[in-house]
Short mmCIF file of C-alpha atoms and ligand atoms in Angstrom, two decimals:
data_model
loop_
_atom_site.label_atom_id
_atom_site.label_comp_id
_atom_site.label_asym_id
_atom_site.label_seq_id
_atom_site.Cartn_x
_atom_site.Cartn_y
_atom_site.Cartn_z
CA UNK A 1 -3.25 21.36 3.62
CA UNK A 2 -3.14 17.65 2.15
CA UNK A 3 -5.79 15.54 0.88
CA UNK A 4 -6.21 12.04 1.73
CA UNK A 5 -9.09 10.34 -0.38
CA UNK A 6 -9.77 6.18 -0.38
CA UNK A 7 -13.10 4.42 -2.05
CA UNK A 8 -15.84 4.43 0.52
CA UNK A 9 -16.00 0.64 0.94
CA UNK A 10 -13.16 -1.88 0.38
CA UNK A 11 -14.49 -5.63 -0.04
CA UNK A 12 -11.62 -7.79 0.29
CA UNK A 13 -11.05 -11.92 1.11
CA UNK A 14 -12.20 -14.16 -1.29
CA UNK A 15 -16.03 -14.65 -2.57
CA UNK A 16 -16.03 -10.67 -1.65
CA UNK A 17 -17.04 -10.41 -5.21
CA UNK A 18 -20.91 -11.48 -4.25
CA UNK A 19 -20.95 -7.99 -2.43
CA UNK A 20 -22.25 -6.47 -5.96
CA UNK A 21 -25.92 -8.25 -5.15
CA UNK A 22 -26.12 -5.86 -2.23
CA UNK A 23 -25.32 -2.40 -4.37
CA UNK A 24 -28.84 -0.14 -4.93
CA UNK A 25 -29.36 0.91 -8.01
CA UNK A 26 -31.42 0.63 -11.50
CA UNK A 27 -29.59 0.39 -13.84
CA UNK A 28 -24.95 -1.21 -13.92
CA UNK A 29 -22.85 -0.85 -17.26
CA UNK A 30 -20.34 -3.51 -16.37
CA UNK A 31 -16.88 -2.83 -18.43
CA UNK A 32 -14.43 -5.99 -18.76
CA UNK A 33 -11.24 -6.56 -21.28
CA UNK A 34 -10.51 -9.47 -23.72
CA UNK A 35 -12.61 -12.40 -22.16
CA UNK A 36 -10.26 -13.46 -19.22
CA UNK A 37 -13.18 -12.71 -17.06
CA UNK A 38 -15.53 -14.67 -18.94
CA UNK A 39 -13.88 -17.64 -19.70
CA UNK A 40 -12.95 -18.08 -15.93
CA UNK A 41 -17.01 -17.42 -15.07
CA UNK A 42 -16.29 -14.52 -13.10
CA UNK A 43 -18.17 -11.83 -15.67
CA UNK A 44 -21.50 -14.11 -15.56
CA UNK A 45 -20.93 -14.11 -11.66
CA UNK A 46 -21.15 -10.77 -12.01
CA UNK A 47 -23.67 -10.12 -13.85
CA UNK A 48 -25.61 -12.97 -11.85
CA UNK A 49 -25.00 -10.98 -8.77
CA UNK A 50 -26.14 -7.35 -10.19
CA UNK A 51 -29.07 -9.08 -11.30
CA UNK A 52 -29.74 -10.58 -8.03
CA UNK A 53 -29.28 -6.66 -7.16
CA UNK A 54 -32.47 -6.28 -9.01
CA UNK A 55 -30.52 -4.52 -11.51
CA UNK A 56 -30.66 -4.32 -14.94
CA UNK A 57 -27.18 -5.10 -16.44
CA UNK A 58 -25.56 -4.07 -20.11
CA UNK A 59 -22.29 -5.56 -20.89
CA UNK A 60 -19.02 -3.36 -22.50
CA UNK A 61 -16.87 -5.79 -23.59
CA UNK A 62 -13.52 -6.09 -25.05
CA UNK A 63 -11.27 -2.72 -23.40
CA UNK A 64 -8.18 -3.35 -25.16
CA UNK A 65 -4.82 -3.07 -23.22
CA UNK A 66 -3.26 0.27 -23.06
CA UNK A 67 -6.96 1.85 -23.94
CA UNK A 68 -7.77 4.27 -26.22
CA UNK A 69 -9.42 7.51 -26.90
CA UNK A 70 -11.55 5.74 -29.26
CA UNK A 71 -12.52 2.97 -27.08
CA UNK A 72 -13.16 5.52 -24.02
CA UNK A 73 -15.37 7.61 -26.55
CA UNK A 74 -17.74 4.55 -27.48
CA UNK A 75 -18.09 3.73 -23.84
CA UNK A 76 -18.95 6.96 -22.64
CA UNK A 77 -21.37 7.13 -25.35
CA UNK A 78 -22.84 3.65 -24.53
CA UNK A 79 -23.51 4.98 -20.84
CA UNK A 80 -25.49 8.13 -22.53
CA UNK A 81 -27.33 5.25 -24.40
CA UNK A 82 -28.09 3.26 -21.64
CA UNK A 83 -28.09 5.78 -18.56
CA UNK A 84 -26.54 3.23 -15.80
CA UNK A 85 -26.48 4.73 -12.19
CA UNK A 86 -23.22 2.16 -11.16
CA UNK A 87 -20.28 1.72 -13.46
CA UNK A 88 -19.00 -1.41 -12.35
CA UNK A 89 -15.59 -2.23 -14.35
CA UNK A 90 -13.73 -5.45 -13.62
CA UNK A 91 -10.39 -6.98 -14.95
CA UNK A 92 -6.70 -6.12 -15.21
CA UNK A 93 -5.56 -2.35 -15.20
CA UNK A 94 -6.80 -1.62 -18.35
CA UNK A 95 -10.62 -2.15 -18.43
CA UNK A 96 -10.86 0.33 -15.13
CA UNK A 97 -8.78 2.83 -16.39
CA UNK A 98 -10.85 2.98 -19.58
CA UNK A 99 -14.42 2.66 -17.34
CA UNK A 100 -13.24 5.67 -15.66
CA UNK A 101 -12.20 8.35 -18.62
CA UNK A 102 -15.80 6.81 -19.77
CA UNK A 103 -17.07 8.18 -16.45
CA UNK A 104 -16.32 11.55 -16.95
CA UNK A 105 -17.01 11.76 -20.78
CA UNK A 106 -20.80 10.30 -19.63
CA UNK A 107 -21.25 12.81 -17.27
CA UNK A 108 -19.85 15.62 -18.67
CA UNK A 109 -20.06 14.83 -22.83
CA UNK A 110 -18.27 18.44 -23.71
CA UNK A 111 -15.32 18.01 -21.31
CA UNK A 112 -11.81 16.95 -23.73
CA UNK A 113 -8.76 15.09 -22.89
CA UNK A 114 -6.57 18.39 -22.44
CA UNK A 115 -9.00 19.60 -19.60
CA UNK A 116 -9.05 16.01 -17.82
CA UNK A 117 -5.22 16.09 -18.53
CA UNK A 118 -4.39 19.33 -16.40
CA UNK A 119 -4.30 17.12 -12.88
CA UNK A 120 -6.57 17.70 -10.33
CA UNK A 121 -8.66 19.50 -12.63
CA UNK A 122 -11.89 16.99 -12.68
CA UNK A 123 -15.46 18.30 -13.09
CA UNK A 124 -17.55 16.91 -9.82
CA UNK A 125 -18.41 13.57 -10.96
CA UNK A 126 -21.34 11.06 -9.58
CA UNK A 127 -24.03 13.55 -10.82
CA UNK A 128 -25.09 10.45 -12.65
CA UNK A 129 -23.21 7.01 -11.80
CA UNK A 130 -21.06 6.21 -9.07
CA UNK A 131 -18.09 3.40 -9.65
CA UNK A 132 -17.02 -0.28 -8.74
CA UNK A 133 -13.59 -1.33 -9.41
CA UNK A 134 -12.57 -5.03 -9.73
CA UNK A 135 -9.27 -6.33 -10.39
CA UNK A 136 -8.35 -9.38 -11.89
CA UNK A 137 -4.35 -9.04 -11.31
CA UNK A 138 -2.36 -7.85 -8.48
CA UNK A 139 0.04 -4.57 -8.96
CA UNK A 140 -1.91 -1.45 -10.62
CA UNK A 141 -4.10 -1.16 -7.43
CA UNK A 142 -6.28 1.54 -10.06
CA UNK A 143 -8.93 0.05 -7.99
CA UNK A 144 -8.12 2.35 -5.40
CA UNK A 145 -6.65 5.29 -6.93
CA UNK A 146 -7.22 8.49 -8.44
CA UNK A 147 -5.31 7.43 -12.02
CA UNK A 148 -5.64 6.12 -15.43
CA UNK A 149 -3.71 6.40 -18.26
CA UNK A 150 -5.27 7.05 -21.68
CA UNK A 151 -3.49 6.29 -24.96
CA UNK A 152 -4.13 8.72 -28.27
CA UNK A 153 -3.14 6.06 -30.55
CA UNK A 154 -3.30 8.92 -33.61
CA UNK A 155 -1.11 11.55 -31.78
CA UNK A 156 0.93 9.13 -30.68
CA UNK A 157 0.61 9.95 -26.69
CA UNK A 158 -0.68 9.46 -23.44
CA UNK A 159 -2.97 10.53 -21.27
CA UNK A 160 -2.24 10.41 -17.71
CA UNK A 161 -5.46 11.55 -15.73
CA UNK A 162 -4.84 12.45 -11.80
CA UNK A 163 -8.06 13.23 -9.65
CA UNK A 164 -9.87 12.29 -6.16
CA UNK A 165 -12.94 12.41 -8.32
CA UNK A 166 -12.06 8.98 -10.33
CA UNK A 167 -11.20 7.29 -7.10
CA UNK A 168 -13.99 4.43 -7.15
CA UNK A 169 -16.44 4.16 -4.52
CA UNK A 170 -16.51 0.44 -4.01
CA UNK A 171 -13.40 -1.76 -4.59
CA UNK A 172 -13.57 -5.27 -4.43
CA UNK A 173 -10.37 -7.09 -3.76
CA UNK A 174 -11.39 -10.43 -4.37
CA UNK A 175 -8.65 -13.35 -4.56
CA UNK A 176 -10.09 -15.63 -6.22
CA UNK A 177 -10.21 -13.74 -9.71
CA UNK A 178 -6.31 -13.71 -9.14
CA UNK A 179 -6.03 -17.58 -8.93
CA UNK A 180 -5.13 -18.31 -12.36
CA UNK A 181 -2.56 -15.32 -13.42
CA UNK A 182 0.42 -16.43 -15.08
CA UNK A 183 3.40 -16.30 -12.82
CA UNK A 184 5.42 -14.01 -15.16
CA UNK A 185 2.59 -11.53 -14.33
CA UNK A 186 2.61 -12.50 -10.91
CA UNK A 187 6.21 -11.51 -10.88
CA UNK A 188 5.85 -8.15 -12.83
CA UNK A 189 2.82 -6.80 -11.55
CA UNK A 190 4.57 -7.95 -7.53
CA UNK A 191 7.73 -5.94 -8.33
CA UNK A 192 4.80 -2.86 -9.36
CA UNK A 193 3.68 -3.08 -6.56
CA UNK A 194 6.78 -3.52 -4.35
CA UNK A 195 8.29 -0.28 -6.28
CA UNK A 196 4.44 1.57 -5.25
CA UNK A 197 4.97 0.96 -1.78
CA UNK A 198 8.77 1.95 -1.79
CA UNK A 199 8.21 4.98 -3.89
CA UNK A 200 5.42 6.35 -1.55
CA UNK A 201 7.23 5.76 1.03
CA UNK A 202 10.13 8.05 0.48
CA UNK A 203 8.29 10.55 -1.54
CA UNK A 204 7.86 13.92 -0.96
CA UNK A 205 3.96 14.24 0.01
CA UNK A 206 4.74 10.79 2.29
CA UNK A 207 2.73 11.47 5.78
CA UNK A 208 1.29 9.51 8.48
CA UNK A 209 -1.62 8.81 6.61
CA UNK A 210 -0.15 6.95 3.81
CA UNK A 211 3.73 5.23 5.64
CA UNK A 212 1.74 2.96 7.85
CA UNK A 213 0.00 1.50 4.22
CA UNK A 214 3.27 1.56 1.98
CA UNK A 215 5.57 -0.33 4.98
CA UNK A 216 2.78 -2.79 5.79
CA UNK A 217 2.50 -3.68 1.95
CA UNK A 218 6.41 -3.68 1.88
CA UNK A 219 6.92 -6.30 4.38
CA UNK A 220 4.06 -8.25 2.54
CA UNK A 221 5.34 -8.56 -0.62
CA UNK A 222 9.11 -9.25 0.77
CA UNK A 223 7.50 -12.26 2.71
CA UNK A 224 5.19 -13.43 0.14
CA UNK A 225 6.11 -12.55 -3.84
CA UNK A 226 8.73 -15.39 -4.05
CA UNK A 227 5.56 -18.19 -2.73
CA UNK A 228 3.01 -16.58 -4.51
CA UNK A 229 5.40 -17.14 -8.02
CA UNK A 230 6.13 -20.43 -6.76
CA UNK A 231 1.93 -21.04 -7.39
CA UNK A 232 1.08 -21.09 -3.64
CA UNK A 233 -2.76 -19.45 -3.35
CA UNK A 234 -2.47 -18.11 0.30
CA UNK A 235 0.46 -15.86 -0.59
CA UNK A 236 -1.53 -14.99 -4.03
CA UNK A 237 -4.32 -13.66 -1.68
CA UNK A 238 -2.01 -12.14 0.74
CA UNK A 239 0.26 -10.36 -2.48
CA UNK A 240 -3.75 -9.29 -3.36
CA UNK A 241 -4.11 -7.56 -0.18
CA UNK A 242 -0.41 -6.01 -0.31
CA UNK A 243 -1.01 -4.11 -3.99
CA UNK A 244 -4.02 -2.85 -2.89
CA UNK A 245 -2.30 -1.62 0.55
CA UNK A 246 0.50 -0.06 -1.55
CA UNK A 247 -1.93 1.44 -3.91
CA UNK A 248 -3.79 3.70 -1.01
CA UNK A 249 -0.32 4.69 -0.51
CA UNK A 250 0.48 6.09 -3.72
CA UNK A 251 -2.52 7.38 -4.75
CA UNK A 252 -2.00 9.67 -2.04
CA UNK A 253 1.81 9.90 -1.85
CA UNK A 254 2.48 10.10 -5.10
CA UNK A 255 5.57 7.89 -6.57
CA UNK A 256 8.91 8.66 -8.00
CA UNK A 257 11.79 8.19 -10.64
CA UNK A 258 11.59 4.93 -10.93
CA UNK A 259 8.43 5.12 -12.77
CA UNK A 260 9.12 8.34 -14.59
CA UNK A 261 11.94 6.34 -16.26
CA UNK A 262 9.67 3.38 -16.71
CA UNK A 263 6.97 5.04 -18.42
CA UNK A 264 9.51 6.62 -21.01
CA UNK A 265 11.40 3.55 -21.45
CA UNK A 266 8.09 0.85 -22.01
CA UNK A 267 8.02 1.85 -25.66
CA UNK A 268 11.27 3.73 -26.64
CA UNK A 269 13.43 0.87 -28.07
CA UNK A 270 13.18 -1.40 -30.94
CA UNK A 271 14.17 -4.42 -29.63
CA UNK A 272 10.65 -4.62 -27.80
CA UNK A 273 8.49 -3.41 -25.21
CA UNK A 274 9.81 -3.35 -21.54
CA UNK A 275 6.99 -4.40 -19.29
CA UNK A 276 6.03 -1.93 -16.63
CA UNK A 277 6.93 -4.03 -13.76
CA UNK A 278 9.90 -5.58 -14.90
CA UNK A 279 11.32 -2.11 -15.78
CA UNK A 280 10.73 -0.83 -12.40
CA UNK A 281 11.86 -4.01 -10.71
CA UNK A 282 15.31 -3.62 -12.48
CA UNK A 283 15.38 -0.08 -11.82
CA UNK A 284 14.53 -0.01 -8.43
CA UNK A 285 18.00 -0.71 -6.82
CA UNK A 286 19.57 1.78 -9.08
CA UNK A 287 17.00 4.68 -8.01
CA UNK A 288 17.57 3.58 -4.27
CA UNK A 289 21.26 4.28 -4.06
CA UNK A 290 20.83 7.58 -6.13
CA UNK A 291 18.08 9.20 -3.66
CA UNK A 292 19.85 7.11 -0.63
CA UNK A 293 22.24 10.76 -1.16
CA UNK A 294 19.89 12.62 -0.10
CA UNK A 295 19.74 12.51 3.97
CA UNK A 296 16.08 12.14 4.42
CA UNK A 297 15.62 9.65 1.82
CA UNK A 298 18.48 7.15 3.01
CA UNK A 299 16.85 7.48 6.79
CA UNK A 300 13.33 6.30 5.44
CA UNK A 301 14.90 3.64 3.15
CA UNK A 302 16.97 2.55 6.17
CA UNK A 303 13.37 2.26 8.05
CA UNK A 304 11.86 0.31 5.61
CA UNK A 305 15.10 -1.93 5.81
CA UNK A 306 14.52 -2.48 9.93
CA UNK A 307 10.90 -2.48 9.34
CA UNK A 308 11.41 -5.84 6.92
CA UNK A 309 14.06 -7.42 9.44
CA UNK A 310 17.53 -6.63 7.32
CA UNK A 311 20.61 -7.09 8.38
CA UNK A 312 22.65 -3.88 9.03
CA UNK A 313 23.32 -0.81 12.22
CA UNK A 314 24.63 2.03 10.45
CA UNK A 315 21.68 3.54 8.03
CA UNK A 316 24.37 2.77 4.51
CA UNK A 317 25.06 -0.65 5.66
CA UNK A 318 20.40 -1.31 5.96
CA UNK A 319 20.33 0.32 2.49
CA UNK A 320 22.74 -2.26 1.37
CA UNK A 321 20.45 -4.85 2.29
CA UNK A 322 17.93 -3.13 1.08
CA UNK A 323 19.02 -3.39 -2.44
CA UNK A 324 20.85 -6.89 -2.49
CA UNK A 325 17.63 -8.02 -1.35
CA UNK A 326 16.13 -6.60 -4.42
CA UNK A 327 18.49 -7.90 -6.62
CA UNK A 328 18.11 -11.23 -5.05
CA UNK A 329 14.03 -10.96 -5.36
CA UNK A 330 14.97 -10.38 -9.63
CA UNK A 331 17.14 -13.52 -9.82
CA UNK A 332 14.28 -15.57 -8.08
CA UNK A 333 11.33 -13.82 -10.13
CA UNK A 334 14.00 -13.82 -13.35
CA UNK A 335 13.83 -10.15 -14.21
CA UNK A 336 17.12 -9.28 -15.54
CA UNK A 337 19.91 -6.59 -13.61
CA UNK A 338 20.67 -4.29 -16.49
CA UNK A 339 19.30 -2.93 -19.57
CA UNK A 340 22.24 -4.86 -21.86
CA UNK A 341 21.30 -8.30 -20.21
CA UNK A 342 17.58 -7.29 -20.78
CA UNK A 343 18.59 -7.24 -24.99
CA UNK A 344 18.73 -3.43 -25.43
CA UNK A 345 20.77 -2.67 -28.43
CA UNK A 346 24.21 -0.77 -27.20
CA UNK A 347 23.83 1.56 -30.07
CA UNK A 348 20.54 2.33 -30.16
CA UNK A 349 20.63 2.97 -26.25
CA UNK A 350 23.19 5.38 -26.71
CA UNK A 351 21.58 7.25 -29.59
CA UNK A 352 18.23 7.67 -27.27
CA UNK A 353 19.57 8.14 -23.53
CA UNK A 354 19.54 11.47 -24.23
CA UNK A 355 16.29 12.49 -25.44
CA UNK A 356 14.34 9.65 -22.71
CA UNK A 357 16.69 10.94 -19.99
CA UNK A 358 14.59 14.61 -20.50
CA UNK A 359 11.31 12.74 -21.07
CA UNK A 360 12.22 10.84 -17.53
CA UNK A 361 12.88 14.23 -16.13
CA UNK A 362 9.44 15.70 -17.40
CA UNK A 363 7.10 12.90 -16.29
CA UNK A 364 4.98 13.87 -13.83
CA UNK A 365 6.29 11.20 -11.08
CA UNK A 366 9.53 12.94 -10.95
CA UNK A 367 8.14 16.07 -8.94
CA UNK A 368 7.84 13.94 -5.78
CA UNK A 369 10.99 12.69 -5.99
CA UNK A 370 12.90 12.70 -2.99
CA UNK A 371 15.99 13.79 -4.94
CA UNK A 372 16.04 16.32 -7.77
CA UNK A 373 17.50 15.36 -10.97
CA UNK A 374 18.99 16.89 -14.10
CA UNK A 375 18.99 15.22 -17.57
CA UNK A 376 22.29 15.11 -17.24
CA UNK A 377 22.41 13.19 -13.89
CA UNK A 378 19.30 10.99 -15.92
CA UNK A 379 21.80 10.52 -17.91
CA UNK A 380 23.81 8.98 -15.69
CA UNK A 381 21.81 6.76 -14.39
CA UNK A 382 20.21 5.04 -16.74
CA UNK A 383 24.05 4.21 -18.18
CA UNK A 384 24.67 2.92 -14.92
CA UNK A 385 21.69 0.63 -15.54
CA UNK A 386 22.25 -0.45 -18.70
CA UNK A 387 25.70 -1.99 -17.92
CA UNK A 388 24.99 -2.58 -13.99
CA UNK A 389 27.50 0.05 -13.00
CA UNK A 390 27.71 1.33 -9.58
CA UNK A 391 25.70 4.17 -8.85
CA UNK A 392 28.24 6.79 -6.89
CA UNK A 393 26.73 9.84 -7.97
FE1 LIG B 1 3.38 1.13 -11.38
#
C-alpha cells in the first residue's frame, strides 16, 4: 500500500494571494520571518485580505532562519493564547516550517520533539486550526509537503519532522512575492529544486503518481533557471510553478543521497556554511554517475535525459548529457564543481570525511536511495567531489 497526500487546494498564478479573503473562519495567526514580507507590502496584503475574510488577524513575527525549539514553543503557545482556527504562515522555508511544529504543539501541548521526530508518527491534527502555506522563494516547496526541519540550538541538533498530517491544506503559489529574490537565491533554491525533482524521480517509492510531477518540473527548470537568473519575471513565475511541481513529487517519493550528504555537510566545516542548494547542485552530477550503476536507476536517469531533449542513443551516452548539462547549468548559475574550488580546507576535509561520510549514510534520505551505500563507498565519493575526480565506482 502507498500513500499519496497533496494540500486540498493549490492557488497558483500571480495575485493568487487575494484567495485568503475567501477562507471561513474566526479567528488566522499569520506567521512571517524577518520583515521581507513586510517591507515588500505583501504581509499587510495579507492581513488586508483575512480581514476582508471577516477575520480577526494576530501577527507572529520574526521566525528566524533555521527555527528553533524556542521559537516553535512561543508560537505554539501564542496560538493557545489566541485560539486561531487557520494558521496561515507565509515567507521563505523557514517561517512554514516553524508555523507547522507550532501546529502540533497548539493542538496537542504535551506531545515532545522525540515523539514528532519518530516519522509518520503525528497525532491527528486540525482538531483546532487547519493551515495556509505561502512562499516567498522558489525551491523548499514546504508549502506542499509533509516536512520541516527543527533546530535544538542547545543540543546542538535537528529535528527533521515527516508526516501527511503537516501537509497544509491551502498553498498559495503566488509569483509575485518571488519578484524581488536575489538571483544568488534564485540560483540555489533552482538547483533545490532541480535535485527534488531528480531525486524523486529515481527513488525508491517513485510511482505513477509522483514521475509525471518530478519530469514535468525537470524539463521546467532545464528550460527556465538560466532566464529566470538572468532577472526575466515569466521564467521566475514559471521556476515558481516548477518547485512546487517537484515538491508534490518528493513529498511523496521521498529524495536521496544527494541531500543526505548535503544536510551533513551545510554546517560541518570551518571555512563556512555550504548553502543547501549550492551543495546539492555541486553534488548532483557526482550522485548521478554513482546510482547510474545500478540498472534501474541509469534507465530512469536516461528517461529524464530523452524526456528534456539530450543528445545521446545508448542509455550511458543520455546520462552523459545528463550530467554535462548539469555542470554546464553550475558554470552559468556560478556554483562551483568541487568541494576544493568551493574553499574547503584539504586538511580539515580529510580529518572529517570520515565521521560525515557515516552521518551521510544515517540521514534519513539515504533509505530511498536507488543505490545502497557504505561509509566506505561515502567515502569515496565525497573525495571524488572534493577534487572533481571521476566517479568509477
Ligand atoms: Fe532540498
Amino acid at each position: 500500500m502507498s500513500r499519496f497526500t497533496l494540500p486540498r487546494d493549490i492557488y497558483h498564478g500571480k495575485g493568487s494571494l487575494e484567495q485568503l479573503k475567501n477562507l471561513k473562519g474566526k479567528k488566522a495567526i499569520l506567521v512571517v520571518g524577518g520583515g521581507s514580507m513586510k517591507r515588500q507590502g505583501f504581509l499587510d496584503k495579507a492581513v488586508g485580505y483575512l480581514k476582508e475574510a471577516g477575520m480577526e488577524v494576530q501577527l507572529f513575527e520574526g521566525v528566524e532562519p533555521d527555527p528553533s525549539v524556542e521559537t516553535v514553543k512561543k508560537g505554539a503557545e501564542a496560538m493557545r493564547a489566541f485560539e486561531p482556527d487557520w494558521i496561515v504562515a507565509m515567507g521563505g522555508g523557514s517561517p512554514i516550517d516553524a508555523a507547522k511544529a507550532m501546529w502540533a504543539f497548539y493542538e496537542y501541548p504535551d506531545v515532545t520533539f522525540e515523539d514528532l521526530c519518530v516519522p509518520f508518527n503525528f497525532p491527528e491534527l486540525r482538531q483546532k486550526a487547519k493551515f495556509v502555506a505561502i512562499p516567498s522563494t522558489s525551491g523548499t516547496a514546504t508549502e506542499v509537503t509533509a516536512f520541516s526541519v527543527i533546530t535544538d540550538y542547545a543540543k546542538g541538533i535537528k529535528y527533521p519532522l515527516a508526516d501527511f498530517e503537516i501537509t497544509p491544506d491551502v498553498a498559495i503559489v503566488d509569483p509575485e512575492l518571488v519578484e524581488a529574490l536575489p538571483v544568488h537565491q534564485v540560483a540555489y533554491t533552482g538547483m533545490d529544486a532541480l535535485t527534488h525533482a531528480i531525486e524523486a524521480y529515481v527513488s525508491t517509492l517513485n510511482c505513477a503518481f509522483t514521475d509525471p510531477l518530478a519530469l514535468q518540473a525537470i524539463e521546467m527548470v532545464f528550460d527556465y533557471l538560466p532566464a529566470s537568473y538572468a532577472g526575466n519575471q515569466e521564467a521566475r513565475e514559471k521556476m515558481h510553478t516548477a518547485q512546487c511541481l517537484a515538491g508534490m513529487a518528493f513529498s511523496n517519493a521521498l529524495l536521496g543521497i544527494v541531500h543526505s550528504m548535503a544536510h551533513k555537510t551545510g554546517a560541518a566545516f570551518s571555512t563556512g556554511h555550504i548553502t543547501h542548494g549550492l551543495a546539492n547542485a555541486m553534488y548532483l552530477p557526482y550522485v548521478i554517475r554513482y546510482n547510474a550503476k545500478d540498472p534501474v536507476a541509469a534507465k530512469r536517469y536516461a528517461e529524464i535525459a530523452r524526456r528534456v531533449g539530450l543528445e545521446g542513443v545508448s542509455e550511458q551516452s543520455l546520462i552523459n548529457s545528463l550530467c554535462k548539462k548539469i555542470d554546464h547549468f553550475n558554470d552559468v548559475l556560478d556554483i562551483p564543481h568541487t568541494l576544493k574550488e568551493f574553499g574547503i580546507d584539504e586538511n580539515e576535509f580529510k580529518e572529517k570525511v570520515a565521521q560525515i561520510s557515516e552521518l551521510a549514510v544515517g540521514d534519513a534520505c539515504t533509505g530511498s536511495n536507488p543505490r545502497s551505500i557504505t561509509p566506505a563507498e561515502m567515502e569515496r565519493l565525497f573525495t571524488c567531489i572534493y577534487y572533481g575526480k571521476e566517479v568509477d565506482f
